[in-house]
Amino acid sequence: MGRRLRTFIALELDKSVHANVVTLQTTLARRLPQVHWVELSNLHLTLLFLGEVDERAVLDVCRVTAEAVRPQPAFAMTLAGLGGFPNLRRP
C-alpha cells in the first residue's frame, strides 16, 4: 500500500477574497495565538473532505472530479460568517 494523503476537493479563493481572509486571519491570530492557523498560502474553500487517500489514487480522484465538474456552468457565491474546524470550542 502506498502513502496516504489527506485529500479534499476545494476551490481557490479569488484574489480580493483571499486578501480579505488574510487580513481577518492575521487580526484573529494576534488575539488567539494558541489556535493553529492555516498557512496563508494554503487558504481555500473546502467543498468535500475525502479523508486519507492512497497516493496512487490521487490522479484518478483529480481526473474523475474534473470530468464531473466540466459540464457545470460557473457560479457566483457569497461568503459570510466564521467557523472553526473541528468546531469553535476547539478550533
PDB file of C-alpha atoms in Angstrom, residues 3-46:
ATOM      1  CA  ARG A   3       1.483   6.522   1.303  1.00  0.00           C
ATOM      2  CA  ARG A   4      -1.875   8.035   2.302  1.00  0.00           C
ATOM      3  CA  LEU A   5      -2.569  11.709   1.654  1.00  0.00           C
ATOM      4  CA  ARG A   6      -5.097  13.959   3.364  1.00  0.00           C
ATOM      5  CA  THR A   7      -7.302  14.815   0.392  1.00  0.00           C
ATOM      6  CA  PHE A   8     -10.172  17.176  -0.326  1.00  0.00           C
ATOM      7  CA  ILE A   9     -11.977  18.889  -3.166  1.00  0.00           C
ATOM      8  CA  ALA A  10     -11.638  22.653  -2.880  1.00  0.00           C
ATOM      9  CA  LEU A  11     -11.906  25.977  -4.655  1.00  0.00           C
ATOM     10  CA  GLU A  12      -9.161  28.549  -4.775  1.00  0.00           C
ATOM     11  CA  LEU A  13     -10.188  31.932  -3.419  1.00  0.00           C
ATOM     12  CA  ASP A  14     -10.393  34.879  -5.768  1.00  0.00           C
ATOM     13  CA  LYS A  15      -7.622  37.439  -5.114  1.00  0.00           C
ATOM     14  CA  SER A  16      -9.827  40.005  -3.335  1.00  0.00           C
ATOM     15  CA  VAL A  17     -11.487  37.360  -1.145  1.00  0.00           C
ATOM     16  CA  HIS A  18      -8.072  35.876  -0.354  1.00  0.00           C
ATOM     17  CA  ALA A  19      -6.773  39.303   0.662  1.00  0.00           C
ATOM     18  CA  ASN A  20      -9.765  39.860   2.967  1.00  0.00           C
ATOM     19  CA  VAL A  21      -9.372  36.426   4.570  1.00  0.00           C
ATOM     20  CA  VAL A  22      -5.643  37.057   5.092  1.00  0.00           C
ATOM     21  CA  THR A  23      -6.438  40.337   6.842  1.00  0.00           C
ATOM     22  CA  LEU A  24      -9.050  38.673   9.044  1.00  0.00           C
ATOM     23  CA  GLN A  25      -6.844  35.682   9.900  1.00  0.00           C
ATOM     24  CA  THR A  26      -3.879  37.933  10.711  1.00  0.00           C
ATOM     25  CA  THR A  27      -6.043  40.005  13.065  1.00  0.00           C
ATOM     26  CA  LEU A  28      -7.513  36.926  14.757  1.00  0.00           C
ATOM     27  CA  ALA A  29      -4.104  35.238  15.053  1.00  0.00           C
ATOM     28  CA  ARG A  30      -2.805  38.149  17.116  1.00  0.00           C
ATOM     29  CA  ARG A  31      -5.735  37.729  19.520  1.00  0.00           C
ATOM     30  CA  LEU A  32      -5.760  33.919  19.537  1.00  0.00           C
ATOM     31  CA  PRO A  33      -2.131  32.771  19.340  1.00  0.00           C
ATOM     32  CA  GLN A  34      -2.966  29.298  20.697  1.00  0.00           C
ATOM     33  CA  VAL A  35      -5.012  28.458  17.592  1.00  0.00           C
ATOM     34  CA  HIS A  36      -3.306  26.537  14.776  1.00  0.00           C
ATOM     35  CA  TRP A  37      -3.895  28.722  11.715  1.00  0.00           C
ATOM     36  CA  VAL A  38      -3.794  27.608   8.093  1.00  0.00           C
ATOM     37  CA  GLU A  39      -0.719  28.829   6.225  1.00  0.00           C
ATOM     38  CA  LEU A  40      -1.822  31.894   4.257  1.00  0.00           C
ATOM     39  CA  SER A  41      -0.624  30.325   1.003  1.00  0.00           C
ATOM     40  CA  ASN A  42      -2.905  27.315   1.658  1.00  0.00           C
ATOM     41  CA  LEU A  43      -6.170  29.206   2.112  1.00  0.00           C
ATOM     42  CA  HIS A  44      -9.002  27.640   0.113  1.00  0.00           C
ATOM     43  CA  LEU A  45     -12.685  26.762   0.352  1.00  0.00           C
ATOM     44  CA  THR A  46     -13.168  23.054   1.030  1.00  0.00           C
TER      45      THR A  46
END
